[in-house]
Short mmCIF file of C-alpha atoms and ligand atoms in Angstrom, two decimals:
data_model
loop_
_atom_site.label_atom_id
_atom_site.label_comp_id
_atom_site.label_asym_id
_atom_site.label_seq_id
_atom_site.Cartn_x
_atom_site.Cartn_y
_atom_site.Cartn_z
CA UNK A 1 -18.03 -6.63 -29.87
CA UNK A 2 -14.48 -5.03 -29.07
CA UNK A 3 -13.67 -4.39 -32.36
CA UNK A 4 -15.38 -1.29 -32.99
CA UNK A 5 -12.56 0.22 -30.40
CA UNK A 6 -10.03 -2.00 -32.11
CA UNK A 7 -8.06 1.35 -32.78
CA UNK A 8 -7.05 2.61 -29.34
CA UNK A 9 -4.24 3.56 -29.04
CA UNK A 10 -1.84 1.33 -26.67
CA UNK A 11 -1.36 3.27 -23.14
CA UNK A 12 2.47 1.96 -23.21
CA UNK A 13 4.54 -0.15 -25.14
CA UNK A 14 5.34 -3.40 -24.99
CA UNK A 15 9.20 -4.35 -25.44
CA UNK A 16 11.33 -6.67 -25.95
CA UNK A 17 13.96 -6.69 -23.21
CA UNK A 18 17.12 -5.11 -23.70
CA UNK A 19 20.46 -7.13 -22.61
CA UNK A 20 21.93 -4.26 -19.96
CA UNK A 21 19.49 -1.64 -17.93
CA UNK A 22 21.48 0.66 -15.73
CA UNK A 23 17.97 -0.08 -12.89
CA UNK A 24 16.01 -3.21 -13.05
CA UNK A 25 13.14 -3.22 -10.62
CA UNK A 26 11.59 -6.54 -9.61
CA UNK A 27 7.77 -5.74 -9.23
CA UNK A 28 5.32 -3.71 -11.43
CA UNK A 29 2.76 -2.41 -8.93
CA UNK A 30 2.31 0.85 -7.93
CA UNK A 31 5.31 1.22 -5.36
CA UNK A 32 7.39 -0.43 -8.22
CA UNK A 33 5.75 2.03 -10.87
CA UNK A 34 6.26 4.50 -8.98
CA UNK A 35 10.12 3.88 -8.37
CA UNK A 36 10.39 3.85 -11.96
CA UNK A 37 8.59 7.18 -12.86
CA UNK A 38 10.42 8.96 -9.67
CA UNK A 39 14.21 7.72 -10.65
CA UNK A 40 13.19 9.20 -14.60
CA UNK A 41 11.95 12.40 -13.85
CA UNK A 42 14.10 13.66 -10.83
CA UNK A 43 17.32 11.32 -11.35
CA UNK A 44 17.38 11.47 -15.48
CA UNK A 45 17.92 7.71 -15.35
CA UNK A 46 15.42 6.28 -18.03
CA UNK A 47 17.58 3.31 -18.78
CA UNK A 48 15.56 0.92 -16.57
CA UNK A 49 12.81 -2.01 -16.56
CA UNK A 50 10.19 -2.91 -14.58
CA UNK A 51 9.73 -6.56 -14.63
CA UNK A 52 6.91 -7.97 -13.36
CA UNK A 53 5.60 -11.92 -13.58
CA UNK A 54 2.01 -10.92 -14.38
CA UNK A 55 -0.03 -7.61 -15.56
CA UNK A 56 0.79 -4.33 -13.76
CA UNK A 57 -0.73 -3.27 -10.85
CA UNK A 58 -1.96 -6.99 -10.47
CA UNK A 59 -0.69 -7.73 -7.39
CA UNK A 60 -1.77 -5.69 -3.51
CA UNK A 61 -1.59 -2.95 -5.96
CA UNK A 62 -5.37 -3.98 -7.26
CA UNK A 63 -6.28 -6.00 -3.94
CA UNK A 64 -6.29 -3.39 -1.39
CA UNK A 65 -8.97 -1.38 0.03
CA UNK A 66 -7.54 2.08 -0.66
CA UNK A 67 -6.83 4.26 2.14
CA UNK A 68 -4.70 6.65 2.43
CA UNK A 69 -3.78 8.45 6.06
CA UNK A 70 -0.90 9.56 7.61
CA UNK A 71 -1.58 9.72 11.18
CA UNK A 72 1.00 7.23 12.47
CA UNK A 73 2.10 7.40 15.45
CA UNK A 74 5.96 7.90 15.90
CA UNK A 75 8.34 10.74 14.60
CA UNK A 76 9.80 8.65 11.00
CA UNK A 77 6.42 6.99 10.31
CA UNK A 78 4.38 10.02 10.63
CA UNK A 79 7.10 11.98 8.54
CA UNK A 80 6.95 9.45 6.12
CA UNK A 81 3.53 9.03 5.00
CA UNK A 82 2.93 12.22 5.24
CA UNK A 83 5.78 12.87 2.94
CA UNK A 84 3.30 10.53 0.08
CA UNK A 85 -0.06 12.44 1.33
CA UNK A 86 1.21 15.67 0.53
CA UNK A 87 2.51 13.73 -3.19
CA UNK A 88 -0.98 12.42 -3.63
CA UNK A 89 -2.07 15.86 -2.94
CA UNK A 90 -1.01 16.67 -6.66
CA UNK A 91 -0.23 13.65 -8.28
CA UNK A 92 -3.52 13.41 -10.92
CA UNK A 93 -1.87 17.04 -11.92
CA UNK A 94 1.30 16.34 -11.82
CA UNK A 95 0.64 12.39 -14.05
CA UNK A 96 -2.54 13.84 -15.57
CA UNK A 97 -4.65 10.91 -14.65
CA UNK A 98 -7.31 10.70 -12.96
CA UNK A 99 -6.59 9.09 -9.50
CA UNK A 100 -10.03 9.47 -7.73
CA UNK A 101 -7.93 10.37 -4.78
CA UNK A 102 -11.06 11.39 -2.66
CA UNK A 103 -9.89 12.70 0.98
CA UNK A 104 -13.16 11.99 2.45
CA UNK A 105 -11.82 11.81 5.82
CA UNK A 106 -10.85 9.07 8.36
CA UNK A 107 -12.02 7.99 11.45
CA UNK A 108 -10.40 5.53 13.62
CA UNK A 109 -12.90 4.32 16.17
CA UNK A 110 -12.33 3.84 20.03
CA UNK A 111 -14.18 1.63 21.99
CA UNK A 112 -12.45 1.69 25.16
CA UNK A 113 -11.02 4.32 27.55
CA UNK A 114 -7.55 2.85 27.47
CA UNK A 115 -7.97 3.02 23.12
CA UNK A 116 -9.44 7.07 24.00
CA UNK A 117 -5.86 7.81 25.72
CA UNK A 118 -4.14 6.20 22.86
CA UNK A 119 -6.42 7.98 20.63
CA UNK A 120 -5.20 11.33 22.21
CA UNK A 121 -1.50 10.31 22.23
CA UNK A 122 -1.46 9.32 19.00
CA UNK A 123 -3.52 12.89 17.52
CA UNK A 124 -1.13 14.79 19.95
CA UNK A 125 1.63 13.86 17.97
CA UNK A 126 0.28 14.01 14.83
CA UNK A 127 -0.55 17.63 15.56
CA UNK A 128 2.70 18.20 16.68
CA UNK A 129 4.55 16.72 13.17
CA UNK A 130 2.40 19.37 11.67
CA UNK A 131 -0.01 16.45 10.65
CA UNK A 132 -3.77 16.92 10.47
CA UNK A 133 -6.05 15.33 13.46
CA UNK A 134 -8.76 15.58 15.75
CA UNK A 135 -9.96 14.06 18.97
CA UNK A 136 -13.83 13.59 17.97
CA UNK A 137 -16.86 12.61 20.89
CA UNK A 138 -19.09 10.26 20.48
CA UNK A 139 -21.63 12.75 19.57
CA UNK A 140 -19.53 14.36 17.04
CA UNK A 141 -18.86 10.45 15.25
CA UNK A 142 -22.65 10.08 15.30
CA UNK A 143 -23.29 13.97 13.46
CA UNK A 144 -20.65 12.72 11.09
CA UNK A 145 -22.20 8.80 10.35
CA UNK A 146 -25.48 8.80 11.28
CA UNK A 147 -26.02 4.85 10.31
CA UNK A 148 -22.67 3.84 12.50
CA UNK A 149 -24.20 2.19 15.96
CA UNK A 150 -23.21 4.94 18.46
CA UNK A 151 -26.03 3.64 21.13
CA UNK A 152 -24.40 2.98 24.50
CA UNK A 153 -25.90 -0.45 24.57
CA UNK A 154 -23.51 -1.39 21.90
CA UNK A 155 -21.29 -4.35 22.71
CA UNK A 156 -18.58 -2.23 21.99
CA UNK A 157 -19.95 0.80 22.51
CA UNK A 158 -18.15 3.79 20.50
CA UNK A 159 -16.39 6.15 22.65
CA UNK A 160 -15.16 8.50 20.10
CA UNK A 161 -12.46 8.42 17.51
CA UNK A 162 -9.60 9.90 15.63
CA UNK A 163 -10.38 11.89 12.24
CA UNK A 164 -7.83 12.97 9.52
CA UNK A 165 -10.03 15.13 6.97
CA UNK A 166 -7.33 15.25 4.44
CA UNK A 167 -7.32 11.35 4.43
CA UNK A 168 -8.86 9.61 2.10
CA UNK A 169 -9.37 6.71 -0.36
CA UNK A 170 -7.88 6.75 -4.15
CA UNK A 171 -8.80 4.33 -7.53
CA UNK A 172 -5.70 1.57 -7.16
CA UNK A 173 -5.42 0.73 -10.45
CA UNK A 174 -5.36 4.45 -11.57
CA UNK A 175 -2.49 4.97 -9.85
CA UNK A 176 -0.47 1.90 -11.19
CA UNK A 177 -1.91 2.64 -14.56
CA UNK A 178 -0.60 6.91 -13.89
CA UNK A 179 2.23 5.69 -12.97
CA UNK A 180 3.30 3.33 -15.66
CA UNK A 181 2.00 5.54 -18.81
CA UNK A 182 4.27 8.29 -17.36
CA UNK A 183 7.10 6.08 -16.93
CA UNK A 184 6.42 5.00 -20.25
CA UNK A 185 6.79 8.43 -21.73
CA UNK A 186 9.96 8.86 -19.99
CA UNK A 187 11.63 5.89 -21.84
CA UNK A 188 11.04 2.90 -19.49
CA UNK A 189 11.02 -0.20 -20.38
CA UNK A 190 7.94 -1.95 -18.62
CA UNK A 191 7.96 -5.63 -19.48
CA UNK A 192 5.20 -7.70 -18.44
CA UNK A 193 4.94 -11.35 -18.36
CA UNK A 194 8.19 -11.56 -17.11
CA UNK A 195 9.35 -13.51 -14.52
CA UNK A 196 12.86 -13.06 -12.63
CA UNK A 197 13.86 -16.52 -11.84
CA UNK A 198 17.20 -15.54 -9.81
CA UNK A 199 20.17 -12.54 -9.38
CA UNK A 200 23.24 -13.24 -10.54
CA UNK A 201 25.74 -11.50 -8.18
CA UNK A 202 30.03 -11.50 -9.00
CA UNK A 203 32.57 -10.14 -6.41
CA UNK A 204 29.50 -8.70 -3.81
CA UNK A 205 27.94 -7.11 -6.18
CA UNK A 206 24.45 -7.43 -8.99
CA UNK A 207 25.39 -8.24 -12.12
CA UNK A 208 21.58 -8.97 -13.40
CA UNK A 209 18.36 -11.37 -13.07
CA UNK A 210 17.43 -14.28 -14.93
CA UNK A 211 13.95 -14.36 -16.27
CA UNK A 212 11.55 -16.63 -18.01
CA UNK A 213 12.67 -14.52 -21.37
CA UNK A 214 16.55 -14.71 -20.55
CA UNK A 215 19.29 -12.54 -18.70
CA UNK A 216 18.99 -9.40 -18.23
CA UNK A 217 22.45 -7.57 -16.89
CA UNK A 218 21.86 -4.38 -14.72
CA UNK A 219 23.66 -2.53 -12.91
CA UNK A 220 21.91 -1.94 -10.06
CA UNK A 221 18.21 -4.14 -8.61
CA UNK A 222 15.78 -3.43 -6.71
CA UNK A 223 13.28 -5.54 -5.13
CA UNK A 224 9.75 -3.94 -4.93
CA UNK A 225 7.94 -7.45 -4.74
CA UNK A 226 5.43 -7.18 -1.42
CA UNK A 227 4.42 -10.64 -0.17
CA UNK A 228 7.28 -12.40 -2.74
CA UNK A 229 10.08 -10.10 -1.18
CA UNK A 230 11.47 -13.02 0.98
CA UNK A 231 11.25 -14.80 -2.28
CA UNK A 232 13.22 -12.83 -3.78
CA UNK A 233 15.85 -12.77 -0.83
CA UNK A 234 16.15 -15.98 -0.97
CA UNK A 235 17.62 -15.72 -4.38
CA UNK A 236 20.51 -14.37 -2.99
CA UNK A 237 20.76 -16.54 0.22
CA UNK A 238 19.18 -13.18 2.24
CA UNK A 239 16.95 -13.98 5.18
CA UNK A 240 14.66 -10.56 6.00
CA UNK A 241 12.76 -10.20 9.31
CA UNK A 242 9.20 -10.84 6.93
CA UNK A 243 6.39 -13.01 7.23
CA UNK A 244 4.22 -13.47 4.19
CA UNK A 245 0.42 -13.81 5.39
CA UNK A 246 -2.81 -13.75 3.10
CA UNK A 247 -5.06 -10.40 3.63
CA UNK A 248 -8.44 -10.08 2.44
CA UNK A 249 -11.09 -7.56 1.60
CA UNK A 250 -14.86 -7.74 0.31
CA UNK A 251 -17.18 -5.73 -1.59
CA UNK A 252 -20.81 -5.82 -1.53
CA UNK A 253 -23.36 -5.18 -4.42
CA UNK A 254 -23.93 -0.99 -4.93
CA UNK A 255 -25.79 1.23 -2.79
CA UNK A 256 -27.10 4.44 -3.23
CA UNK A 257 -24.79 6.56 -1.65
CA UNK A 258 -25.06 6.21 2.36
CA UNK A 259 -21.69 6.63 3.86
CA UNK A 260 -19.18 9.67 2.94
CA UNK A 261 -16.50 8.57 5.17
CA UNK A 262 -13.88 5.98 5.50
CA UNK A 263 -14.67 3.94 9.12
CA UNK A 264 -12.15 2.15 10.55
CA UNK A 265 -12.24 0.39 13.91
CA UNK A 266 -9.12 -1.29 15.26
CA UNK A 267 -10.71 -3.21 18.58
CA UNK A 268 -14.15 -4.32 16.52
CA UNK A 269 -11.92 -4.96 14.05
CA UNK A 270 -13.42 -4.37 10.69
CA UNK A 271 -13.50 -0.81 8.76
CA UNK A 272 -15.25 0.43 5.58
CA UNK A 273 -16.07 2.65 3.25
CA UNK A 274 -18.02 3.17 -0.29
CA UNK A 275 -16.89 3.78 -3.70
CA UNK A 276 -17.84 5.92 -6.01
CA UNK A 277 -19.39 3.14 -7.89
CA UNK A 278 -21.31 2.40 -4.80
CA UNK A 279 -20.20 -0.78 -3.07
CA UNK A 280 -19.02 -1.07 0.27
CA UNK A 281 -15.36 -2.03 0.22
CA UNK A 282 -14.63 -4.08 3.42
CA UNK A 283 -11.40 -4.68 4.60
CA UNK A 284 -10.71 -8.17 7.09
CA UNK A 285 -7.95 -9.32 8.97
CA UNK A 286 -4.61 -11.51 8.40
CA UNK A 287 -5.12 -15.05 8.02
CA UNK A 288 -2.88 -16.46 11.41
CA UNK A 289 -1.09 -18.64 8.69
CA UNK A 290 2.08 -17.67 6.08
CA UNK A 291 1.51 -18.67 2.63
CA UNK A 292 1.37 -17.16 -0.85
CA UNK A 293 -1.50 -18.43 -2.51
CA UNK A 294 -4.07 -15.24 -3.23
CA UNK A 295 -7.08 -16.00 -1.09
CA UNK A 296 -7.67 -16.43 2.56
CA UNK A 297 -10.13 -18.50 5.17
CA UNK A 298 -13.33 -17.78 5.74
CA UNK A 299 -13.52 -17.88 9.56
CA UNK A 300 -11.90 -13.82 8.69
CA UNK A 301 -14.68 -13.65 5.92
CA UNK A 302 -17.22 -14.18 8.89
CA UNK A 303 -15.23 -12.14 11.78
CA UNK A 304 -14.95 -9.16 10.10
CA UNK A 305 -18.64 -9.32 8.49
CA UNK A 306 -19.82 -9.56 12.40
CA UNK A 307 -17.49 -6.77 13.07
CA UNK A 308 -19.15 -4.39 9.80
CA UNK A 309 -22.51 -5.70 11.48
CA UNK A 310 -21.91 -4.89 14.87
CA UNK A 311 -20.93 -1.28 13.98
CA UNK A 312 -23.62 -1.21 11.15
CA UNK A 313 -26.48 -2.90 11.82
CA UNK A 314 -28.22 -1.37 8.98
CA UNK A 315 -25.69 -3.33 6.47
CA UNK A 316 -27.07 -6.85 7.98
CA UNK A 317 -28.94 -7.81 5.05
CA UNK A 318 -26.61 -6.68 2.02
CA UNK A 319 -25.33 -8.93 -0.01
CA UNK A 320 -22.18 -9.52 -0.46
CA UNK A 321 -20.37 -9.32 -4.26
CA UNK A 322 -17.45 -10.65 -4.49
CA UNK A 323 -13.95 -11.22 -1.61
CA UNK A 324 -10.55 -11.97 -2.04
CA UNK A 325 -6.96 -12.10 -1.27
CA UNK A 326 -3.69 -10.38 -1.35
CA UNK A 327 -0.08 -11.56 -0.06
CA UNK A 328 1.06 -8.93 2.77
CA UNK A 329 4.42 -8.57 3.62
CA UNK A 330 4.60 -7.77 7.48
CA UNK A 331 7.75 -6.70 8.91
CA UNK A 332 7.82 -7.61 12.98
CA UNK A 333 7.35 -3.69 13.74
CA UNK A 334 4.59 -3.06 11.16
CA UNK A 335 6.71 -0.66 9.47
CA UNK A 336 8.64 -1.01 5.74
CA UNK A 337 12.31 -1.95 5.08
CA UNK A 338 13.51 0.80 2.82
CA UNK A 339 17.17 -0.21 2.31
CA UNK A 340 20.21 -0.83 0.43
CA UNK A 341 21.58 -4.41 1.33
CA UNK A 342 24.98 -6.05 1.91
CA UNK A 343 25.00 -6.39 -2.02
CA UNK A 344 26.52 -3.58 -3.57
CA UNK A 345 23.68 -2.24 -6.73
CA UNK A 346 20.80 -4.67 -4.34
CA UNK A 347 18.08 -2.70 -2.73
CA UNK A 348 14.97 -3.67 -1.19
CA UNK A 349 11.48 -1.80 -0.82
CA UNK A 350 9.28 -4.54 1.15
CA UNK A 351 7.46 -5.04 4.75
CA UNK A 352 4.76 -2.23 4.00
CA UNK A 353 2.37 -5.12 5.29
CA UNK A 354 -1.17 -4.43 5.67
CA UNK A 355 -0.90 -0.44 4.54
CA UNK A 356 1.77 0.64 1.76
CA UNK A 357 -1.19 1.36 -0.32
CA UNK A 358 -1.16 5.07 1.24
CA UNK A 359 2.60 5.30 0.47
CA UNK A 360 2.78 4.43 -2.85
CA UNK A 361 4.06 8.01 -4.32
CA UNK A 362 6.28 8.54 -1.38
CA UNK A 363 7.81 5.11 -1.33
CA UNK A 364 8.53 5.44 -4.97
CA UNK A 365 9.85 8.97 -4.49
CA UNK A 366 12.36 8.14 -1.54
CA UNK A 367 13.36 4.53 -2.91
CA UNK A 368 14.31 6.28 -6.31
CA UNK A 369 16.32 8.53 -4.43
CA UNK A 370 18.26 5.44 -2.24
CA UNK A 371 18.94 3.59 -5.34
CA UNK A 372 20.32 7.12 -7.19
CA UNK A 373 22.38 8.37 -5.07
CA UNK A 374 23.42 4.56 -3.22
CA UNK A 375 22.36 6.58 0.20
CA UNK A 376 19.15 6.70 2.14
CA UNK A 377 16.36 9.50 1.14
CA UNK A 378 16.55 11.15 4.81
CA UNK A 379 13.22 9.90 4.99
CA UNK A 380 14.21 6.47 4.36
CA UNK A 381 17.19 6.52 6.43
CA UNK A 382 14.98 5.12 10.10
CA UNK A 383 13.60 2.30 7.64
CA UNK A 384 17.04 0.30 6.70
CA UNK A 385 17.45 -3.34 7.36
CA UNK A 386 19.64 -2.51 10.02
CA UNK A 387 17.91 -1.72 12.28
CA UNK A 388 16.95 -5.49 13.33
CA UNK A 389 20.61 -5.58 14.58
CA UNK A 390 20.91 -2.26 16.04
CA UNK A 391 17.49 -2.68 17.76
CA UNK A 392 16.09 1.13 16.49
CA UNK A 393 12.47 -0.80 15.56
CA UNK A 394 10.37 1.71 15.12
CA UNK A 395 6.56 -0.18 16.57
CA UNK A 396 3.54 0.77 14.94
CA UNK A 397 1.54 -1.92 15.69
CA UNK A 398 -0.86 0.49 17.42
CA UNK A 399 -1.30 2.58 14.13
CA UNK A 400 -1.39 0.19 11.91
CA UNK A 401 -4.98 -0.41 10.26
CA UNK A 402 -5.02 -3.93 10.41
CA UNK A 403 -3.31 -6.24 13.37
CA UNK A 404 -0.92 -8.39 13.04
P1 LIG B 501 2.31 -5.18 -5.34
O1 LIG B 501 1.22 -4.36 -5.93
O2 LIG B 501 1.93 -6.50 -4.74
O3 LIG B 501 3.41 -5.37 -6.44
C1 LIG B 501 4.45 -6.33 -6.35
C2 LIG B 501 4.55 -6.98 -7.70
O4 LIG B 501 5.70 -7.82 -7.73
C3 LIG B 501 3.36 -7.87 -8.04
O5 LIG B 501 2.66 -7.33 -9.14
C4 LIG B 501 3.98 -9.22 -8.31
O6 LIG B 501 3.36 -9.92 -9.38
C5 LIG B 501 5.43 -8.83 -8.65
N1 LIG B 501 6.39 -9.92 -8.47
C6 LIG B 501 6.55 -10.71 -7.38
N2 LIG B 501 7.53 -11.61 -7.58
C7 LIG B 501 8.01 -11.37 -8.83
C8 LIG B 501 9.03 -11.97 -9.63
N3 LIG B 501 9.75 -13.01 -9.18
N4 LIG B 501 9.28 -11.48 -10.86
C9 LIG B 501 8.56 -10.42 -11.34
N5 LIG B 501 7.57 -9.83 -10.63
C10 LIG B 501 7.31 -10.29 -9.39
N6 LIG B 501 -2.61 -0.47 2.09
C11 LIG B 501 -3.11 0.77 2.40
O7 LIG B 501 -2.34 1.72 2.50
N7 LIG B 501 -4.44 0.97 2.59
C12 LIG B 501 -5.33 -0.04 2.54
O8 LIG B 501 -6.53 0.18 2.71
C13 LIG B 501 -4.84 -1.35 2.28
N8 LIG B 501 -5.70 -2.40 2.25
C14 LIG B 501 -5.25 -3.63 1.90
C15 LIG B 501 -6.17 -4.67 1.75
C16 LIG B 501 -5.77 -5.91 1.27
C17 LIG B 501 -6.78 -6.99 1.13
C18 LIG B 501 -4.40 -6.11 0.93
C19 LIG B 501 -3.95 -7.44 0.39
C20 LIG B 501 -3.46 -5.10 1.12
C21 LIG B 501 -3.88 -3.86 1.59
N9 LIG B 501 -2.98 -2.78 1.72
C22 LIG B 501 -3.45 -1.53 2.03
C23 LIG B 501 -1.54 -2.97 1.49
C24 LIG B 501 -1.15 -2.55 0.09
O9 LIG B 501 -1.98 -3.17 -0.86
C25 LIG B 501 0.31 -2.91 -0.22
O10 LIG B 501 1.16 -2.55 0.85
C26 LIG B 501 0.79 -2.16 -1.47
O11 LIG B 501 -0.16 -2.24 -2.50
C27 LIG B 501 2.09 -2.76 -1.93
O12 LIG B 501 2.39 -2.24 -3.20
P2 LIG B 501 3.54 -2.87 -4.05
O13 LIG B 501 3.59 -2.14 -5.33
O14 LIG B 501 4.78 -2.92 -3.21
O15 LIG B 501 3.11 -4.39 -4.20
#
């Protein structure tokens, strides 16, 4: 039945490796995409490959539940993600794709007066980094989601929340696929199927991987793998401060349209929204455990549906469609690594955790600059491995969507 489209034209190419890149990045999702595109058009180097093990955009890239904010607490985070809100502000111009970025707004729920003051600390310094935010009432929440449990019999009754109306939710594959077909155009190289097996290193510094289709010199690396960056590491006897843990999310069959806002809440611990197409896109928690296989326990399956209940009573008798799992790469101060290494050409983009959905354009913006120029984007400067021995963590555990 496909044939009738059997001439459509291919959205990029497929090639065969070439034997020297002067950038090989390790991971074809969208911060790994977006690396690529980002060191082409503002760097003018377009002699690079993506290589990724499976299909682009197949890995947190398609698992994750979309949201995009940037109202993190401290001074670098805040300046960071807002650096990639204001770049999804104009990206489906700027890549001519269609990104469904939809800023819909975000609340972040509190439940208890000590979550209020955090609540105000955390908008009062949003505000301050020239970052969009509000201190809502209870009242206010209820105007804005009528169906959201605001009654004060709750169990956790809702107190009032956080809202950044330029936040949002976006299509995730539409941004690897943006990504990738403008890469394309600028002469990368994205090869698919493609596994890198190891790094070969000489005198301190890359020389190239080894793959599943052979070596592949380069002169410089970078690592843009998520929940297989220690993996990765390890290739090269590296140890980072990571912990791999499965992270899952769950949609349910379509509604008509009932909720035009994304909900999160941090101490209930569950948050949704709805897609375009209709379904409500649930996001859970970690699983306690490390491990790498793509799926997750349902004890968190169960939590977090109480959690979407006990905010939403009207959702209890929905059916669920379809849940699964992604790898997330948490760093032990919920915030990324953004770094060269001890390697000379090695660089690492990891430990984005449970949110580097949102940061996709500005990660790949400020890593393309770190691996150009062999010296942090100013941006990227707080985020360098270092800082586990100098002790500048930077703890956004309290900001972070999911706990961990
Ligand atoms: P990925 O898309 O995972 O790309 C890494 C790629 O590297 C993969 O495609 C993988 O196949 C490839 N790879 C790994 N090892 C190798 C190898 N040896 N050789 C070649 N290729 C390799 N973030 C938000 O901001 N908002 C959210 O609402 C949100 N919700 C989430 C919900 C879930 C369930 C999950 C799992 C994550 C969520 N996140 C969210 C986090 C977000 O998905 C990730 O931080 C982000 O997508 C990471 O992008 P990436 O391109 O670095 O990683």
């Amino acid at each position: 039945s496909l044939s009738y489209h059997e001439n459509w034209q291919r959205v990029w190419s497929n090639p065969t490796p070439k034997k020297h890149y002067d950038v090989v990045i390790i991971g074809g999702g969208g911060h790994g995409l977006a690396t690529a595109y980002y060191l082409a058009k503002e760097h003018g180097i377009t002699n690079i490959a993506v290589i990724e093990k499976g299909y682009l955009g197949g890995g947190n890239t398609a698992r994750n539940t979309t949201i995009v904010r940037s109202n993190y607490l401290w001074d670098e985070a805040s300046h960071l993600y807002e650096h990639s809100l204001k770049l999804w502000e104009g990206l489906a111009q700027e890549l001519n794709y269609n990104l469904m970025f939809s800023q819909r707004g975000v609340l972040n729920l509190g439940h208890t007066l000590q979550d209020m003051r955090d609540i105000e600390r955390r908008v009062n310094a949003n505000r301050l980094n020239g970052i969009d935010g509000e201190v809502l009432t209870t009242a206010q929440v209820q105007e804005m989601v009528p169906i959201l449990d605001c009654s004060k019999g709750a169990r956790y009754p809702v107190m009032g929340a956080s809202w950044q109306a330029r936040a949002g939710t976006a299509r995730h594959d539409a941004v690897a696929w943006g990504f990738a077909r403008a890469a394309d155009a600028l002469g990368v190289d994205l090869l698919q199927q493609t596994e890198v097996t190891g790094i070969r290193r000489k005198d301190g510094a890359v020389e190239g991987v080894e793959t599943n289709r052979g070596f592949i010199s380069a002169s410089k690396v970078a690592c843009v793998a998520a929940g297989n960056s220690s993996v990765i590491a390890k290739m090269v006897g590296m140890e980072l401060p990571l912990e791999s843990h499965p992270l899952q999310a769950m949609v349910s069959e379509p509604l008509k349209p009932i909720l035009d806002t994304v909900v999160m809440s941090n101490h209930v611990h569950g948050y949704v929204s709805q897609s375009d197409k209709g379904d409500l896109v649930i996001g859970a928690g970690i699983d306690g455990y490390t491990g790498y296989g793509q799926r997750g326990s349902f004890n968190v399956v169960e939590h977090t549906i109480a959690a979407i209940i006990e905010m939403f009573p009207i959702f209890s008798r929905v059916r669920l469609n379809r849940a699964w799992g992604g790898i997330v790469d948490t760093c032990p101060d919920a915030c990324p690594i953004i770094s060269k290494t001890h390697i000379k050409g090695l660089y690492f983009n990891c430990g984005w955790g449970t949110g580097g959905f949102k940061a996709t354009p500005g990660a790949g913006h400020v890593f393309a600059h770190t691996i150009a120029h062999d010296e942090p984007h100013p941006l990227a400067k707080p985020f360098s491995i270092d800082r586990f021995t100098s002790g500048e963590l930077i703890d956004e555990h309290g900001a972070a969507g999911v706990a961990h």
